[in-house]
Coordinates of C-alpha atoms and ligand atoms in Angstrom, one line a residue:
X322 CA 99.6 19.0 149.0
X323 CA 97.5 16.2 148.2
X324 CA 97.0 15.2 151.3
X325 CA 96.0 18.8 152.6
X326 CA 93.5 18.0 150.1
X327 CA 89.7 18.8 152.1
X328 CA 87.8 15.4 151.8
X329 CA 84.1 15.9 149.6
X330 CA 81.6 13.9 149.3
X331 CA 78.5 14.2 146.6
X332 CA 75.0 13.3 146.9
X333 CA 74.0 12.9 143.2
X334 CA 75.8 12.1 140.0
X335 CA 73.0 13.2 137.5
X336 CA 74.0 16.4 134.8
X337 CA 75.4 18.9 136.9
X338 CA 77.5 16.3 139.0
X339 CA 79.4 15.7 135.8
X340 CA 81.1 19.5 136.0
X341 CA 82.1 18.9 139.7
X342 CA 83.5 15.6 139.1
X343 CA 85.7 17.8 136.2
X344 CA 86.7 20.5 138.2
X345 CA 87.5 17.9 141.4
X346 CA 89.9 17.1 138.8
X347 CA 92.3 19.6 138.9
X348 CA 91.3 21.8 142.1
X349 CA 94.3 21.7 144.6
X350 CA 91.6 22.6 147.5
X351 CA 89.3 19.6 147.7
X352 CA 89.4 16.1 146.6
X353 CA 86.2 14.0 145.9
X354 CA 86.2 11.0 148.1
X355 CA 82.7 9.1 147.4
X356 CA 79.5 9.7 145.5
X357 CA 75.8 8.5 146.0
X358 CA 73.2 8.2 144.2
X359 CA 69.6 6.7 144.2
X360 CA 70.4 5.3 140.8
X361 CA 73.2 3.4 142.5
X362 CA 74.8 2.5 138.5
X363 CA 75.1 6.5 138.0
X364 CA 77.1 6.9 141.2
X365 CA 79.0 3.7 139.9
X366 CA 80.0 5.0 136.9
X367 CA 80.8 8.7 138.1
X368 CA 82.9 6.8 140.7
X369 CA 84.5 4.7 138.4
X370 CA 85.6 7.7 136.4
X371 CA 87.2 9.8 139.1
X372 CA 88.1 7.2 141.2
X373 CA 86.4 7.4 144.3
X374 CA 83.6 4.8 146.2
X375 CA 79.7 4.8 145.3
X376 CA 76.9 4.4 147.6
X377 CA 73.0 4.0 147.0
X378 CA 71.8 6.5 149.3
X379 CA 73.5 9.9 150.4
X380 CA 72.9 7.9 154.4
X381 CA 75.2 5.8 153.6
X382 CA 77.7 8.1 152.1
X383 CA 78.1 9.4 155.3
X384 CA 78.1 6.5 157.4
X385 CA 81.3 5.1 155.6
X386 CA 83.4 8.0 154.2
X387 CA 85.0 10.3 156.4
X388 CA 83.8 13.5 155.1
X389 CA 85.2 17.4 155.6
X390 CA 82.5 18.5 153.2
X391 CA 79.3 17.4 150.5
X392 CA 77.9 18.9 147.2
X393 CA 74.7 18.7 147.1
X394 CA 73.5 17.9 143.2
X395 CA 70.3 16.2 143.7
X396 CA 66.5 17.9 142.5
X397 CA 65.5 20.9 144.2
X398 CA 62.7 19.4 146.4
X399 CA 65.6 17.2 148.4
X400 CA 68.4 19.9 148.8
X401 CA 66.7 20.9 152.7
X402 CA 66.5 17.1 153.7
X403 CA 69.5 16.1 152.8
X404 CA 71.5 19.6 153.5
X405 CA 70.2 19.0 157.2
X406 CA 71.3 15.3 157.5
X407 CA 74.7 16.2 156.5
X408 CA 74.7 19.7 158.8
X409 CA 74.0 17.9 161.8
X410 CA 76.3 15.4 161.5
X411 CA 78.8 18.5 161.2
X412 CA 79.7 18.3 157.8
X413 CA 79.8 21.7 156.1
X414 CA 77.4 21.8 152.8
X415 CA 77.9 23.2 149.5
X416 CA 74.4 22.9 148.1
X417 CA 73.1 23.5 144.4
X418 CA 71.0 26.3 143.5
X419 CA 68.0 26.6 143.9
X420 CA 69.1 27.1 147.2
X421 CA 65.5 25.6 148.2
X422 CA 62.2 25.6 146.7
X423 CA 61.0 28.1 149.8
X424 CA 62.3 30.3 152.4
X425 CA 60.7 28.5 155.3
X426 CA 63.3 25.3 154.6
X427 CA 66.2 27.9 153.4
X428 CA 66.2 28.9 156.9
X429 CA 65.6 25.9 158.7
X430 CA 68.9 25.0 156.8
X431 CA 71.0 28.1 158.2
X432 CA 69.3 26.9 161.6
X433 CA 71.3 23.4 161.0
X434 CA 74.4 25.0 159.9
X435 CA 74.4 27.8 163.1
X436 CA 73.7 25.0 165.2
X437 CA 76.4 22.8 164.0
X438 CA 79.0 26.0 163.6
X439 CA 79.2 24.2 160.2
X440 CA 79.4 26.6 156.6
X441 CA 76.7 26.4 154.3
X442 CA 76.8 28.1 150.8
X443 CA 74.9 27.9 147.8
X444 CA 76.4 26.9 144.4
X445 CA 75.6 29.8 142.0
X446 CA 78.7 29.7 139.6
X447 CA 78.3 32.7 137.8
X448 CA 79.4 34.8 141.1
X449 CA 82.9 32.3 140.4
X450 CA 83.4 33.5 136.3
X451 CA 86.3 35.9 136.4
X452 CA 84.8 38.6 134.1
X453 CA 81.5 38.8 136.6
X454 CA 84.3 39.3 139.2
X455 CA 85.9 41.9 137.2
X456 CA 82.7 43.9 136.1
X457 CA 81.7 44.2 139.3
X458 CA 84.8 45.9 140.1
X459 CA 84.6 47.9 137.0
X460 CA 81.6 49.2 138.0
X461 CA 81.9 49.9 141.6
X462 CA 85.0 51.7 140.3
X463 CA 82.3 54.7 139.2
X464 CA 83.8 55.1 135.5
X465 CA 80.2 53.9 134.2
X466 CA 78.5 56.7 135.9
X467 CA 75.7 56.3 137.8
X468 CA 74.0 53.1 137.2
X469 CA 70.3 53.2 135.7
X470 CA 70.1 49.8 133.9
X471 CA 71.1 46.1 134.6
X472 CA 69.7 43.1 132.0
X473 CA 70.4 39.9 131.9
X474 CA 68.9 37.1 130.1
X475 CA 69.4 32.7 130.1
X476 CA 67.5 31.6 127.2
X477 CA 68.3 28.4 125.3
X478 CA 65.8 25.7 123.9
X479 CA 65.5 22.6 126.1
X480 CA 63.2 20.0 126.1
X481 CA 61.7 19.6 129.9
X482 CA 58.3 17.8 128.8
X483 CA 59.9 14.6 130.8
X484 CA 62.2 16.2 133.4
X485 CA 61.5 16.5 136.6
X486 CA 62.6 20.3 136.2
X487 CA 58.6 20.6 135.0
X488 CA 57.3 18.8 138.1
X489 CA 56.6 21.5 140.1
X490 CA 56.2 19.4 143.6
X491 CA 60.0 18.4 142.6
X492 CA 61.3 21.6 141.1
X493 CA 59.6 24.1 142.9
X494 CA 58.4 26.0 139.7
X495 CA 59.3 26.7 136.1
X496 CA 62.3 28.4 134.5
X497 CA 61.7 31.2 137.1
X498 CA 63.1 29.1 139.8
X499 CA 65.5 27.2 137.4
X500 CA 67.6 29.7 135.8
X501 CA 65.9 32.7 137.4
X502 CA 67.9 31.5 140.7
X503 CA 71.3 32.6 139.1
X504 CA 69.8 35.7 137.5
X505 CA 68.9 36.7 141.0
X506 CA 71.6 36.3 142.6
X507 CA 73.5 38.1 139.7
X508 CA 71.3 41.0 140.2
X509 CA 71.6 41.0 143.9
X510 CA 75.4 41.1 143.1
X511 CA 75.6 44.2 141.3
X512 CA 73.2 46.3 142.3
X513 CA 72.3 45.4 145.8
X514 CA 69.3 44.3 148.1
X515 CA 66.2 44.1 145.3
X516 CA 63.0 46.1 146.7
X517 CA 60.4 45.1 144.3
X518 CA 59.5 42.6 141.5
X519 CA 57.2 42.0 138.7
X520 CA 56.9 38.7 136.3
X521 CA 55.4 38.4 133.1
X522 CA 55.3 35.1 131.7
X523 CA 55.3 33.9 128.3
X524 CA 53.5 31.2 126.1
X525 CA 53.8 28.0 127.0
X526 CA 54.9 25.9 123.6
X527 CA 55.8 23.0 125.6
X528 CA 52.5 22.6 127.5
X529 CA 54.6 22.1 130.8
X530 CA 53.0 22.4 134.2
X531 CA 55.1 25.1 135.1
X532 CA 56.6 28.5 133.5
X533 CA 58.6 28.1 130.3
X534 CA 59.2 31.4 129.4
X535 CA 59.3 34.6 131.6
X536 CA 60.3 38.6 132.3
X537 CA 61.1 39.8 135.6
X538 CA 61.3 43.5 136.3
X539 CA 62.7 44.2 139.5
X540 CA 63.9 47.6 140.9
X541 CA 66.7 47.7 143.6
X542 CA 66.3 49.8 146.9
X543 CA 69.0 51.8 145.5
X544 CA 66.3 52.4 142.5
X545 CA 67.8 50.8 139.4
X546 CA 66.1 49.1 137.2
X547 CA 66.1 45.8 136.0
X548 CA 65.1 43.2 133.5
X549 CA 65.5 39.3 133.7
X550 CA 64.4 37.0 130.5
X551 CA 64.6 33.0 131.2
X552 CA 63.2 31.4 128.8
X553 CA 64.0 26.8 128.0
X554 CA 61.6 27.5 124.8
X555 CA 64.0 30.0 123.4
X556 CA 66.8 30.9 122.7
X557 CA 67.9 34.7 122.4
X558 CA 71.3 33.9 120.7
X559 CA 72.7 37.1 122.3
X560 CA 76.2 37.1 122.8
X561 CA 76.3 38.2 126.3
X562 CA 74.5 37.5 129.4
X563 CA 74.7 40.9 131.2
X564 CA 74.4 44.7 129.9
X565 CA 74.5 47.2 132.8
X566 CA 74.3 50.5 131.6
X567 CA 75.3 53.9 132.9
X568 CA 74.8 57.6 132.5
X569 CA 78.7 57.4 131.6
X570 CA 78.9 54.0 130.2
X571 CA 78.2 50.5 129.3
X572 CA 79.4 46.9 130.3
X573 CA 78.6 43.7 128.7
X574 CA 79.1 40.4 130.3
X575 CA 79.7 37.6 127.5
X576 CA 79.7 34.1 126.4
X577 CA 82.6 34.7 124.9
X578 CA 84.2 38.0 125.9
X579 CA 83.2 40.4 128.0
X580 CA 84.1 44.5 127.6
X581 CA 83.3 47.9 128.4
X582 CA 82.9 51.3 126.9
X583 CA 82.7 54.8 128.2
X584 CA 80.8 57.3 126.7
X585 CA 83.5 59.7 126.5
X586 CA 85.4 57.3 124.3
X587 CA 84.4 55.4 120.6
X588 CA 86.7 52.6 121.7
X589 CA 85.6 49.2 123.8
X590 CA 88.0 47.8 126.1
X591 CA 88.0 44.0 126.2
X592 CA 88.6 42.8 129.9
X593 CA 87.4 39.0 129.8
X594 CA 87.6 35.9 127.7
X595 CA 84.0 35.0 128.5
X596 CA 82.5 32.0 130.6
X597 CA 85.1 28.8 131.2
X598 CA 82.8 26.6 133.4
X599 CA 85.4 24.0 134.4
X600 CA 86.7 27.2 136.5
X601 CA 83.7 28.6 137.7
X602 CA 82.8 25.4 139.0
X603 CA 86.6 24.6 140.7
X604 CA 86.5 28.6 141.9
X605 CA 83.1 27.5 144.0
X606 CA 84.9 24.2 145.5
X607 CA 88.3 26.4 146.4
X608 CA 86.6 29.3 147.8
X609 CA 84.2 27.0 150.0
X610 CA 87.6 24.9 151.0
X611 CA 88.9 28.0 151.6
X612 CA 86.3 29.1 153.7
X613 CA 86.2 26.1 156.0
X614 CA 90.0 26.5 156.4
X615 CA 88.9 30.0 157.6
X616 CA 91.3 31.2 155.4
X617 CA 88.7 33.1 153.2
X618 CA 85.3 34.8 153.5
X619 CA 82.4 33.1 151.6
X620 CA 81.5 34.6 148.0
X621 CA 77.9 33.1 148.7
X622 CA 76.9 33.4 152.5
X623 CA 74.3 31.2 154.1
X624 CA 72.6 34.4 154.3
X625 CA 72.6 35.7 150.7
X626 CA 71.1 32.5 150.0
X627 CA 68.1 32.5 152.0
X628 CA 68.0 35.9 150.3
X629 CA 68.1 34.9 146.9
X630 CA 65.4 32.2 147.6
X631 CA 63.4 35.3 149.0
X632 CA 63.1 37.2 145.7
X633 CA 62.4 34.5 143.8
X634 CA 59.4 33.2 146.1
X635 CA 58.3 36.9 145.8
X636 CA 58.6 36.5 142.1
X637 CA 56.6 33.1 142.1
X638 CA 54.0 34.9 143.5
X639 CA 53.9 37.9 140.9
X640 CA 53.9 35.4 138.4
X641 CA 50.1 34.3 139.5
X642 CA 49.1 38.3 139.3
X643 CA 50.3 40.0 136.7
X644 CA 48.0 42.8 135.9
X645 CA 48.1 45.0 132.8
X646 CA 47.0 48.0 131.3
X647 CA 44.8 47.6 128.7
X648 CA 45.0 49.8 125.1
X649 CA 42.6 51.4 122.6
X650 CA 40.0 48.6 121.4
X651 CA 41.1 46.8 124.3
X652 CA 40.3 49.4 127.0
X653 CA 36.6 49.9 126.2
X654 CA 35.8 46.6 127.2
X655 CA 36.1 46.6 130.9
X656 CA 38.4 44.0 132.5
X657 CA 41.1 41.9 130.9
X658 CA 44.4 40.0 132.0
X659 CA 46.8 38.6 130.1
X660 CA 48.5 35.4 130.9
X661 CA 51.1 33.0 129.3
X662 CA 47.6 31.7 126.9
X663 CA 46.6 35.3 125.9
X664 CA 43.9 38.1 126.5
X665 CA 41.1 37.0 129.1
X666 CA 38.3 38.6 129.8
X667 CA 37.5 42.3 129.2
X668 CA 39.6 45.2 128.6
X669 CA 41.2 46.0 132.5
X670 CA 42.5 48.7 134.3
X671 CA 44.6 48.0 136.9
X672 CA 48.0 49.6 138.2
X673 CA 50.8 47.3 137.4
X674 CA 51.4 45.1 140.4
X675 CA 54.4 45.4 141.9
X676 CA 55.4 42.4 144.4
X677 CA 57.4 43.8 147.3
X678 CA 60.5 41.6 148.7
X679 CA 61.1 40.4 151.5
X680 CA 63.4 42.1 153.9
X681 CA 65.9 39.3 154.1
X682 CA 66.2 39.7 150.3
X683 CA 67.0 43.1 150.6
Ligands
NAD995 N1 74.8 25.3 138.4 C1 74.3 24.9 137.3 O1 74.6 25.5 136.2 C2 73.2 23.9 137.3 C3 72.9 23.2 136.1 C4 72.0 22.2 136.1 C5 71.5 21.8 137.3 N2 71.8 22.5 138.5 C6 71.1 22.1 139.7 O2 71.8 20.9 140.2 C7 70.8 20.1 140.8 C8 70.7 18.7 140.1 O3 70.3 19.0 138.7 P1 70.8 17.9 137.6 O4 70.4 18.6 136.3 O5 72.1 17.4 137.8 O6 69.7 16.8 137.8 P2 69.8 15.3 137.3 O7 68.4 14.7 137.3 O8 70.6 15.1 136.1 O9 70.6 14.5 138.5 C9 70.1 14.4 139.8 C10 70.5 13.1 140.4 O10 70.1 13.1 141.8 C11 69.7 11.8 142.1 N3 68.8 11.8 143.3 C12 67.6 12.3 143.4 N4 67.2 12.2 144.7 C13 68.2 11.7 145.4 C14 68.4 11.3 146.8 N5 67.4 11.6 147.7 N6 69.6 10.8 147.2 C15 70.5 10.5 146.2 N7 70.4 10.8 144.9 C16 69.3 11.4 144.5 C17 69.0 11.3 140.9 O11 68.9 9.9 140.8 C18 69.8 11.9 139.8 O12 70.8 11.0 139.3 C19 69.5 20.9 140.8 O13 69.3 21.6 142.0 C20 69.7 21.8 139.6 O14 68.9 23.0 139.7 C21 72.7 23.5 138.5

């Protein structure tokens, strides 16, 4: 079996490269073959560890290992560049979320991939955590009802005042684009192609560049509503990450169990352990092996992806407009818009802005 093994490379051996190099571990699927990295003693010591070579510069990774496949785990800015190189050297490409920092690139990307007749997915590994697969089915089954409600929050307390993850011309954006990519894509998976969004951002404790804390209502072409809270200034301590709700029933998604309950019944059934990473991530790596193979479908096409990146550029730019309605003392004043720093200006009156999405993202 081993040497069925598909061959990966990696481009980056920074935070997130740490959990692939785990699950390379003990996948059946793929193997890791090489790493590179710009800080050439990082890709050193991830290589060390799981025994593969180390290169400075993902160039030369591909020059000298003889790849099936790469993971892309560098900053958001160089995922199109380096997706590309790899793409048209015929190499298929698993690439990190966000996806891309804007659509233009995402779909220059697919353009590579098409061209090449290479695959192209984005890592999103919440779409790989069996109790997301199982509440899905859950509630496609119907015993929830009709769905009205979907909510999800990522909120935990980390310091970005020196990350590049608060550089927008790296990052792309704030917490919005960080952790709102997998909320997305969540939301896209349960309830469909997303019509319409609008952001509301928080304070900003941090005094970042960027976003630090926001809400994102969004309503699905179906018509269910939705609410998204990201937040890296803090931390919500809920014990689940999704709640979808039903005129017959509710469903929660959990850190560390995950259950349902029908209205008709006082009881909740328990149908998930909760999140196990180390299998989320090897889940990604086997599917997208699989997938090459052609022995599987894609959980993430190239296509959802672009989409993803879609309603969160349609986000970004709700974020600059957010318009409120202004109440009692408030209201007599004229105009007014709130922002992450407070009440500007004088009273307002303005329809709450919607931001309409894209049709890919549908
Ligand atoms: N799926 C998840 O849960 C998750 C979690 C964290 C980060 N991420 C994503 O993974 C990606 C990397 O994030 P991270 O937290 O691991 O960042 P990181 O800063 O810890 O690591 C990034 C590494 O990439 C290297 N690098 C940068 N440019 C390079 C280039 N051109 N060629 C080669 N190496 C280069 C850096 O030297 C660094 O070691 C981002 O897209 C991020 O959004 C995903």
């Amino acid at each position: 079996m081993a040497n069925q093994k598909l061959r990966f490379g990696m481009v980056g051996a920074g935070g997130i490269a740490q959990a692939y190099a785990q699950a390379f571990d003990s996948c059946d699927a793929a193997r890791l073959v090489a790493v590179a990295d710009l800080r050439a003693d990082a890709a050193r010591a991830l290589a060390e560890g799981a025994g593969c070579h180390s290169y400075d510069s993902y160039q030369a990774l591909a020059a000298r290992s003889r790849l099936d496949a790469v993971v892309i785990c560098t900053p958001p800015v160089t995922h199109p560049e380096i997706a590309i190189y790899f793409l048209e050297r015929g190499i298929h490409v698993l690439c990190e979320k966000p996806f891309s920092i804007d659509s233009r690139s995402a779909r220059k990307m697919i353009e590579a991939a098409n061209k090449a007749g290479v695959k192209l997915t984005m890592a999103s590994k919440f779409r790989y955590v069996d109790d997301v697969i199982r509440a899905k089915s859950i509630v496609t089954s119907g015993i929830l009802g009709e769905i009205i409600l979907f909510e999800n929050a990522f909120t935990s307390r980390v310091d970005m005042t020196n990350r590049w993850n608060s550089k927008p011309s790296i990052s792309g954006g704030g917490v919005l684009v960080d952790n709102g990519s997998h909320s997305v894509d969540l939301m896209r998976y349960f309830l469909g192609p997303l019509a319409e969004v609008h952001v509301v951002e928080g304070k900003r404790v941090q005094g970042l560049e960027v976003d630090e804390t926001v809400r994102i209502f969004a309503r699905s072409e179906s018509g269910v509503m939705g609410s998204i809270d990201l937040s890296w200034s803090i931390d919500k301590e809920l014990d689940s990450y999704i709640n979808i709700y039903g005129s017959h029933g509710t469903i929660s998604v959990g850190w560390k169990e995950s259950k349902y309950r029908q209205s008709s019944s006082r009881d909740w059934i328990v149908f998930g352990k909760g999140y196990n990473k180390v299998q989320a991530f090897r889940s990604q790596i086997s599917n997208f092996a699989g997938a090459i193979r052609g022995e599987e479908q894609l959980i993430i096409t190239a296509e959802a992806a672009l989409a993803s990146v879609e309603v969160i550029e349609a986000a970004r730019n709700a974020l600059g407009q957010e318009h409120w309605i202004a109440v009692g003392r408030h209201a007599n004043n004229g105009r007014a818009r709130l922002n992450g720093n407070g009440l500007h200006g004088n009273g307002i009156i303005a329809p709450a802005l919607r931001k309409s999405v894209p049709a890919m993202a549908r």
